[in-house]
XYZ file of C-alpha atoms in Angstrom:
60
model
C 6.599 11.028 -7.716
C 9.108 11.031 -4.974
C 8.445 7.863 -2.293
C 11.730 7.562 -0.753
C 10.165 8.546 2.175
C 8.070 6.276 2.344
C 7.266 3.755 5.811
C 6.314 0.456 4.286
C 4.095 -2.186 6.122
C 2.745 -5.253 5.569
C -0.942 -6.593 6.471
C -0.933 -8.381 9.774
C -3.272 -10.761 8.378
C 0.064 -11.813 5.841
C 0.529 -15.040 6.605
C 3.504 -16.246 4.593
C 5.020 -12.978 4.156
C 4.366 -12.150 -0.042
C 1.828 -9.941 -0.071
C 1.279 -5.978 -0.878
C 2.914 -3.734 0.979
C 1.436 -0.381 1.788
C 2.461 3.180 2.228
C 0.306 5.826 3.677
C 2.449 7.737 5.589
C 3.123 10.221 3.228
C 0.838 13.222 2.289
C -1.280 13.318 -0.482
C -0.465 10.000 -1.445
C -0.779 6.268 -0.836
C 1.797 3.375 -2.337
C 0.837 0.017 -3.182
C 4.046 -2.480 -4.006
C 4.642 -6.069 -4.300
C 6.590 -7.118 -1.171
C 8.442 -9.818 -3.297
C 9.743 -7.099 -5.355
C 10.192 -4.011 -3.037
C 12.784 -2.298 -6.344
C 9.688 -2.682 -8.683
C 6.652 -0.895 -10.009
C 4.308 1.368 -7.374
C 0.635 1.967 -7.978
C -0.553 5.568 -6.199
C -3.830 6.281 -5.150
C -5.495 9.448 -3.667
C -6.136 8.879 0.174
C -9.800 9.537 -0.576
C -9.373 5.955 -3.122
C -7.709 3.690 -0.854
C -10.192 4.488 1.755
C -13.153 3.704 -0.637
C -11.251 0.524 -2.080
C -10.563 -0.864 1.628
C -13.964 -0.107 2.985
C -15.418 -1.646 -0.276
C -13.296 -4.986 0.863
C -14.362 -5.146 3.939
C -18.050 -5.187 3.188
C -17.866 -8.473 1.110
């Protein structure tokens, strides 16, 4: 999967700055990385699943 398009952010809520960063700028797709290690490993989730997953965290 090609993500060098990609627009990462972080959370605004990250206080020290190490936290996930998160892609969703790109169609079809969602990346989740590990701002510590922005060359490492991305996880990829359907839109449709990172909706469900956030709205899922903000109910508890």
């Amino acid at each position: 999967m090609e993500l060098t398009s990609a627009t990462w952010r972080k959370s605004t809520r990250s206080g020290n700055g190490e936290c996930v960063e998160v892609a969703d700028n790109l169609p079809g797709v969602v990346g989740v990385r590990d701002s510590k290690n922005p060359t490492g490993p991305v996880l990829t989730f359907t839109p449709h699943t990172w909706r469900t997953f956030i709205g899922q965290l903000k109910r508890h």
